[in-house]
Coordinates of C-alpha atoms in Angstrom, one line a residue:
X1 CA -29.6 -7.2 9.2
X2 CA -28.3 -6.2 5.9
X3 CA -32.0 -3.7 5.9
X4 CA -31.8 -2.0 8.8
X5 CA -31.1 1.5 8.9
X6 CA -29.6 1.8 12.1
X7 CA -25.8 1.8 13.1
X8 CA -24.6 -0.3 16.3
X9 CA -25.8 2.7 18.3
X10 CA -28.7 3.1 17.5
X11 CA -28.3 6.4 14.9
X12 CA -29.3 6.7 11.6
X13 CA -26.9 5.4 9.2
X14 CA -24.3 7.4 7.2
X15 CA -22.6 7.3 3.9
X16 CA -19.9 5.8 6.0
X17 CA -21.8 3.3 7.5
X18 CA -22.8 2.1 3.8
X19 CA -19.0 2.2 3.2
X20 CA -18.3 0.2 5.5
X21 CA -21.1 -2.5 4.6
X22 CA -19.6 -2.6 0.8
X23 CA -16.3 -3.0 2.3
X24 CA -17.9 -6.5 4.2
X25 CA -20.0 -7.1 1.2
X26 CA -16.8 -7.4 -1.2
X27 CA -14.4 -9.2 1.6
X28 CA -17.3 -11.7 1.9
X29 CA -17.7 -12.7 -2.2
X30 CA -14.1 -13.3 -2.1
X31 CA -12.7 -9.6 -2.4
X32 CA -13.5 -9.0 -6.0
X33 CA -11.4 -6.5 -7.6
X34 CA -12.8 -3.0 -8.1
X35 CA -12.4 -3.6 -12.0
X36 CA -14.2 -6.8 -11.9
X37 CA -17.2 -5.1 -10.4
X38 CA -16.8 -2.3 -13.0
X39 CA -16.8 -4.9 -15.3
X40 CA -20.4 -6.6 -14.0
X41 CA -22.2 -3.6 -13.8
X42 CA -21.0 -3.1 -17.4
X43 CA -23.0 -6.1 -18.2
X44 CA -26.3 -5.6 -16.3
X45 CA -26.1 -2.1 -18.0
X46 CA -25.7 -3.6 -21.4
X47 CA -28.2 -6.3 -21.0
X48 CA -30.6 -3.8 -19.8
X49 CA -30.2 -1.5 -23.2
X50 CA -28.3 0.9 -21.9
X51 CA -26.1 2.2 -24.8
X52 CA -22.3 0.7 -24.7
X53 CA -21.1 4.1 -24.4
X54 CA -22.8 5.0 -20.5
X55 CA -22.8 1.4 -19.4
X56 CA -19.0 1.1 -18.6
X57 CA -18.7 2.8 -15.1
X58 CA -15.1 4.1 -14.1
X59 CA -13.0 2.1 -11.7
X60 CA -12.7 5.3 -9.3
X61 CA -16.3 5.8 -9.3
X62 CA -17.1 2.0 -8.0
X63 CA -13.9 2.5 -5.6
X64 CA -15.5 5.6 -4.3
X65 CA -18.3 4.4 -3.2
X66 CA -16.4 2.2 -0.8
X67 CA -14.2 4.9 1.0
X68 CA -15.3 6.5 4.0
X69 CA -15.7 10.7 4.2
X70 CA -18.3 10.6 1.1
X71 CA -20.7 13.6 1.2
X72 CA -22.9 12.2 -1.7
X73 CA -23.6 9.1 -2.7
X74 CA -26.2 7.4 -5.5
X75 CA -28.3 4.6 -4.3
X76 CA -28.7 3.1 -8.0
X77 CA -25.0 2.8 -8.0
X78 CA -25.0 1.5 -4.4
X79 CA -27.8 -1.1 -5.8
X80 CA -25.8 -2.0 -8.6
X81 CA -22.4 -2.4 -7.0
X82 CA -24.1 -5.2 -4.7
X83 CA -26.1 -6.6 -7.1
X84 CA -22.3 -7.0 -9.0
X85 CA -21.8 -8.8 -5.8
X86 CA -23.8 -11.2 -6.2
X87 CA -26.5 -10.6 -3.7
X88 CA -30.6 -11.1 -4.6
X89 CA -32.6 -8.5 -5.8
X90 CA -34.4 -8.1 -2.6
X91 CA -31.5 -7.8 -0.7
X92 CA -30.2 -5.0 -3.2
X93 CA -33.1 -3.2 -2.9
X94 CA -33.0 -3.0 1.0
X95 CA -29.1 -1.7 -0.2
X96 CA -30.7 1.3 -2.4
X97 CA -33.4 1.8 0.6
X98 CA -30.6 2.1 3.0
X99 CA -28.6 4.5 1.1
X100 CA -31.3 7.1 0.3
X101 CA -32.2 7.2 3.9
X102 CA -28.6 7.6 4.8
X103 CA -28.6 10.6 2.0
X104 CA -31.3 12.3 3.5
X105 CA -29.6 12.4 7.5
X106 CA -26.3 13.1 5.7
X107 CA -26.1 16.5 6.2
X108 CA -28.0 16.3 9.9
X109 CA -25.2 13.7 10.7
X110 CA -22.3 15.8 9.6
X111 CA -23.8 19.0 11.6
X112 CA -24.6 16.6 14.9
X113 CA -21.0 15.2 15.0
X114 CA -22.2 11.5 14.8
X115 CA -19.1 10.8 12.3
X116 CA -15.2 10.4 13.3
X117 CA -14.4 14.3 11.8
X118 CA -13.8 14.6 8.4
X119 CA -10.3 15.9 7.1
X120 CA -9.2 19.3 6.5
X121 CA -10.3 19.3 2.6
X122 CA -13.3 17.0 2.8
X123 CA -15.4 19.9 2.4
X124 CA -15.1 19.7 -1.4
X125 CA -18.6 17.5 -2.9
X126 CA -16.9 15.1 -4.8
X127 CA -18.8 14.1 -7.9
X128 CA -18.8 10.1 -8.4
X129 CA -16.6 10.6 -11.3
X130 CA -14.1 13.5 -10.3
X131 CA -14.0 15.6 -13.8
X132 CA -10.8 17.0 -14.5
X133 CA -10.7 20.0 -17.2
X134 CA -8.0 21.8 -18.9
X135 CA -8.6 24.7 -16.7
X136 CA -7.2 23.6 -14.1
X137 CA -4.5 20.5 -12.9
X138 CA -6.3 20.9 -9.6
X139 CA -9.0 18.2 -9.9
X140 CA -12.2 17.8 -7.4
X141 CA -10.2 15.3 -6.4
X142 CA -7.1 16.3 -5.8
X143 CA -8.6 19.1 -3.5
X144 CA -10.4 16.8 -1.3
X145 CA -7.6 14.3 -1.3
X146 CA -4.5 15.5 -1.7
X147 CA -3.1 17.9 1.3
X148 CA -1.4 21.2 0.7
X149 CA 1.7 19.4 3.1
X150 CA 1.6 16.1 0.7
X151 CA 2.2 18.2 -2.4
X152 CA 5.1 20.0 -0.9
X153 CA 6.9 17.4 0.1
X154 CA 6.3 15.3 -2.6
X155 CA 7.5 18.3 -5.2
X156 CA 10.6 18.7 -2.4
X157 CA 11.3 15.2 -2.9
X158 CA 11.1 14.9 -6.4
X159 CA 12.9 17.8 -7.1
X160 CA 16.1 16.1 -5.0
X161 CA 15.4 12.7 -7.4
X162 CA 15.8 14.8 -10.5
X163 CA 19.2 16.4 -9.5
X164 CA 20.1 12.2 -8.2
X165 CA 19.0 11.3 -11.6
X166 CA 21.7 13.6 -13.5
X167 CA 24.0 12.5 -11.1
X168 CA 24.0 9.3 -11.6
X169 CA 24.5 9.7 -15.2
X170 CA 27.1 12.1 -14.8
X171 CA 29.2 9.7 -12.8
X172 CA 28.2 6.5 -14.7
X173 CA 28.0 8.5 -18.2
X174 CA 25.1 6.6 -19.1
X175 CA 23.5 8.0 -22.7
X176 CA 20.3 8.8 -20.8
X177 CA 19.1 11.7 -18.8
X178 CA 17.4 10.3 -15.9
X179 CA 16.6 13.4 -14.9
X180 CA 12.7 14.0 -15.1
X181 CA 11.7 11.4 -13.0
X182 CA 10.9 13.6 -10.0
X183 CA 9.1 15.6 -12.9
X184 CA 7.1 12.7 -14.1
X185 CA 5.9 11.8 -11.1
X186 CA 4.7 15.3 -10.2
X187 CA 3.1 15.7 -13.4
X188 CA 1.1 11.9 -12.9
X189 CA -0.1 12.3 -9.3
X190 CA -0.6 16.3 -9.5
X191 CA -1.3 17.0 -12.5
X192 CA 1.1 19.2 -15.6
X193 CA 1.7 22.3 -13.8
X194 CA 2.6 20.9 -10.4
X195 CA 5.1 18.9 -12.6
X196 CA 6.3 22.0 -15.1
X197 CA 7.3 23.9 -11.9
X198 CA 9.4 20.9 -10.8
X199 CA 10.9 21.0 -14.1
X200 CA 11.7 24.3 -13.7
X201 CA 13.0 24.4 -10.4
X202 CA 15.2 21.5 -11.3
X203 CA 16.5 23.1 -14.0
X204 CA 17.5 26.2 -11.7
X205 CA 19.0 23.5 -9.4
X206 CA 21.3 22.1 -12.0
X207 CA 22.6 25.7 -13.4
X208 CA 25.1 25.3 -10.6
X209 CA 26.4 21.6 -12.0
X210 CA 26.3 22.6 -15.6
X211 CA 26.5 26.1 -15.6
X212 CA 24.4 28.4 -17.7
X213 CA 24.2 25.9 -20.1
X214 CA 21.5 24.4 -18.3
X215 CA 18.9 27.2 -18.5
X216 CA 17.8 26.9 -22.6
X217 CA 16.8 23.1 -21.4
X218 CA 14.4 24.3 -19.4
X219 CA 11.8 24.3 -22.1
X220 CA 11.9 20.4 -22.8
X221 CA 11.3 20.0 -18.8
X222 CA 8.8 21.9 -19.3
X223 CA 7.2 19.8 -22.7
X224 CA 7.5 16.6 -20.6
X225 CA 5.7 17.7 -17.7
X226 CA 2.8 18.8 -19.7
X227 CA 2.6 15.8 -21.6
X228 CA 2.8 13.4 -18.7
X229 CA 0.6 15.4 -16.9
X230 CA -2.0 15.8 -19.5
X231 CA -1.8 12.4 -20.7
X232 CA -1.7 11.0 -17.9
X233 CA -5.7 11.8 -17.7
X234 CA -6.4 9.5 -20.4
X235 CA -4.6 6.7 -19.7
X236 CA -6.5 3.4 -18.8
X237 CA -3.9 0.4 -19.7
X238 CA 0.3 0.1 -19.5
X239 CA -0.3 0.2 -23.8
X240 CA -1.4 3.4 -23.3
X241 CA 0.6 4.6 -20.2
X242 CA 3.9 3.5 -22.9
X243 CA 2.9 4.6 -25.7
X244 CA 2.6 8.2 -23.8
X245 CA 6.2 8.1 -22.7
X246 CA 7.0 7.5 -26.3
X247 CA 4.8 10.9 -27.1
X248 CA 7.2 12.7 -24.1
X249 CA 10.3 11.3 -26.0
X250 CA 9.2 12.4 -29.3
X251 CA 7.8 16.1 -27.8
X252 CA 11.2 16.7 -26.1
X253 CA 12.9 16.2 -29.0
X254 CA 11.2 17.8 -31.1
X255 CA 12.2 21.1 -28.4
X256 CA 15.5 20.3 -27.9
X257 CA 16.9 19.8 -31.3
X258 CA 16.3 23.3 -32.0
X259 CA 18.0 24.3 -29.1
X260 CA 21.3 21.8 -29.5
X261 CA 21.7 22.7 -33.6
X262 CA 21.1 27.1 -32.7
X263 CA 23.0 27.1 -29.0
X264 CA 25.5 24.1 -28.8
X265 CA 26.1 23.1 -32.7
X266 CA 24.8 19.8 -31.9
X267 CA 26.8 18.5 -29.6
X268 CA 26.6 19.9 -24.9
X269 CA 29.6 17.2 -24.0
X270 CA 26.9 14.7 -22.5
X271 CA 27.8 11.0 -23.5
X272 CA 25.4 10.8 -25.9
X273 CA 27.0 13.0 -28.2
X274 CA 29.1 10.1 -29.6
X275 CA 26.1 8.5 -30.9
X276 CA 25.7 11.9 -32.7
X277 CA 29.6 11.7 -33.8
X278 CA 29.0 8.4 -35.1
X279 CA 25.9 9.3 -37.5
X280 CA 28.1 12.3 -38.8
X281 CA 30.9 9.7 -39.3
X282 CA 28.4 7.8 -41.5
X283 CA 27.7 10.5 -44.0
X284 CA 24.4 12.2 -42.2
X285 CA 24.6 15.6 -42.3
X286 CA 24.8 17.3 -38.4
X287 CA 21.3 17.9 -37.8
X288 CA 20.0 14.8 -39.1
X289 CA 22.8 13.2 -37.0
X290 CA 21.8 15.2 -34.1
X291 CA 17.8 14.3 -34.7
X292 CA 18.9 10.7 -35.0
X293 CA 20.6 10.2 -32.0
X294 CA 18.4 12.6 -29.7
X295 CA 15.4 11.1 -30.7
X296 CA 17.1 7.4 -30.4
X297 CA 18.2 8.7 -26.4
X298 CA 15.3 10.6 -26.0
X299 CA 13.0 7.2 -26.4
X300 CA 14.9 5.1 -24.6
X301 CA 14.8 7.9 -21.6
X302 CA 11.4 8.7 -21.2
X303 CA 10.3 5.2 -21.6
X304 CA 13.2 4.1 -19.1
X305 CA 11.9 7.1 -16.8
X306 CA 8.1 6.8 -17.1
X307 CA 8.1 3.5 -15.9
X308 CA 10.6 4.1 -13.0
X309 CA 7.9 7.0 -11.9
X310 CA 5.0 4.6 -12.4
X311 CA 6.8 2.5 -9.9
X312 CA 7.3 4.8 -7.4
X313 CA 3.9 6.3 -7.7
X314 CA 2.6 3.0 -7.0
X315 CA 4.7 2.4 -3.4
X316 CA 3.1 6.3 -2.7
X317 CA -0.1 5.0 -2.8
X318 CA -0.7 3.9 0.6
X319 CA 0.3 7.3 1.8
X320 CA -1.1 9.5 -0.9
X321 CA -4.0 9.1 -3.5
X322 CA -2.9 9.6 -7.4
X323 CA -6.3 12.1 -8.5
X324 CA -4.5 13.2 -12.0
X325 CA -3.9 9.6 -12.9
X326 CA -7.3 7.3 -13.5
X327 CA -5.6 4.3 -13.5
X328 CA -4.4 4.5 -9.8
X329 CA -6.3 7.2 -8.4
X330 CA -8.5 5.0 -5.9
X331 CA -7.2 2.2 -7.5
X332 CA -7.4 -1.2 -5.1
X333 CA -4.1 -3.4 -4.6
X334 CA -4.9 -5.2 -7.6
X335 CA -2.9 -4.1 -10.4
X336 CA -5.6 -4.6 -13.3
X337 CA -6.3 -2.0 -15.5
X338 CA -9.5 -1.0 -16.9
X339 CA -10.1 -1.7 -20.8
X340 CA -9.1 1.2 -23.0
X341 CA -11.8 3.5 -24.1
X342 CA -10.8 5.0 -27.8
X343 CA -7.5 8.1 -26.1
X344 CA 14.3 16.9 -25.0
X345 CA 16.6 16.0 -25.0

């Protein structure tokens, strides 16, 4: 019975027990997206007089509550998520009843071995919203989530896609870049300084295709990683997740026109220095021509390359969880997005 208090064995429920019970819950109204719940609660909160500003729940937090390996759980929410689900009052008050039992044994259970064992990280108390602070890329989150051998690889294999990026447009001489998309994703899923050392270990990669000339760049690697990664944080829609890329086009080249005008006069031999030929040819003066076209390539890049990351970051997903990035960290399959809250080249 949807009351008891008792797993199939005959133990005291845990948090994963009530997991698993959502889980059922949601597959039994017909799946309802995370976002949708979000959504309902929203409204019970705002017909109840809570204020407009606490009544919208995060996505993660409701997702949360349905993954196993919890160490703390609230029963209101638990009561509320049902409730969203469109059981009786009654019924979501045995819910609440359940969970505040189960969040008494919780510890007891975990010392007694009841559960499957939790993994390496799970140690971490997660809040129900993970915070994440400018102190520090390394979210609650992340920590509890995200393994030391996941980030390694991940950084290994992005590093490789940035040096496949440039190569491409080397050999196709495309007037893009191409080759911060291992950064971006870094600096989404990790955080900015997981993706900054990327940058920067990409750059020290490419020295040996493009010589010395390479190294100055460094710094607008380095401004895109930090703006994907802390933008990332406050993104809740694809409006906001582009308009962000256009912030990491405008940010780069802002860096790297300084850089081209004082180091390279303007112009490194990439093929988007004919764009800049043809601005000079039309009467702008060279670093208004060199402005011009870098921002023009710089756009079109970023854009081009946040979007390509977005897309890998979401085939990750089933293999790695996203804790810098709200709008897929614990994100379902569904590929809604909650409503906005007022956020080198």
């Amino acid at each position: 019975m949807v009351g008891e208090d008792s797993g199939p064995s005959g133990r005291t429920e845990t948090f994963d027990d009530i997991a698993d019970g959502l889980r059922r819950l949601r597959e039994e109204a017909g799946a309802i997206s995370y976002a949708e719940i979000a959504r309902r609660i929203a409204e019970r909160r705002l017909a109840a007089g809570v204020p407009e500003a606490a009544a919208q729940p995060a996505r993660t937090t409701i997702y949360d509550a349905f993954a196993r390996g919890r160490s703390r759980l609230s029963p209101q929410l638990v009561r509320e998520i049902v409730l969203a689900l469109e059981v009786s009052d009654e019924e979501a008050d045995r819910w609440q009843e359940r969970c505040r039992r189960a969040r008494k044994i919780a510890p007891m259970a975990a010392s007694a071995g009841d559960e499957a064992p939790p993994s390496a990280d799970a140690s971490s108390a997660v809040p129900l919203s993970a915070p994440t602070t400018a102190s520090s890329s390394l979210s609650p989150a992340f920590r509890r989530r995200l393994t030391w051998q996941q980030l390694t690889v991940l950084m290994l294999v992005c590093l490789i896609g940035n040096l496949l990026g440039h190569g491409v447009v080397h050999w196709f001489g495309l007037p893009l870049y191409l080759d911060m998309v291992g950064t971006a994703v870094v600096s989404l899923v990790a955080g900015p300084w997981w993706g900054a050392a990327v940058a920067i270990a990409s750059q020290g990669a490419a020295v040996g295709v493009n010589s010395a000339a390479a190294i100055p760049f460094v710094l607008v690697t380095i401004a895109g990683a930090l703006i994907w990664g802390f933008g990332a944080r406050r993104v809740r829609s694809l409006p906001q997740f582009f308009l962000l890329n256009v912030v990491a086009g405008c940010v780069c080249t802002a860096v790297a026109v300084p850089i081209l005008v004082v180091l390279f006069d303007g112009l490194t031999g990439h093929s988007a220095d004919s764009m800049t030929l043809n601005f000079m040819r039309a009467g702008e003066n060279p670093l208004a021509a060199v402005l011009t076209s870098n921002l023009i390539t710089s756009l079109a890049d970023k854009v081009i390359t946040g979007f390509i990351a977005l897309t890998v970051i979401g085939s990750l997903r089933p293999w790695m969880p996203v804790p810098n990035m709200p709008i897929f960290d614990g994100a379902s399959s569904d590929a809604e997005f909650l409503p906005a809250s007022p956020a080198r080249r």
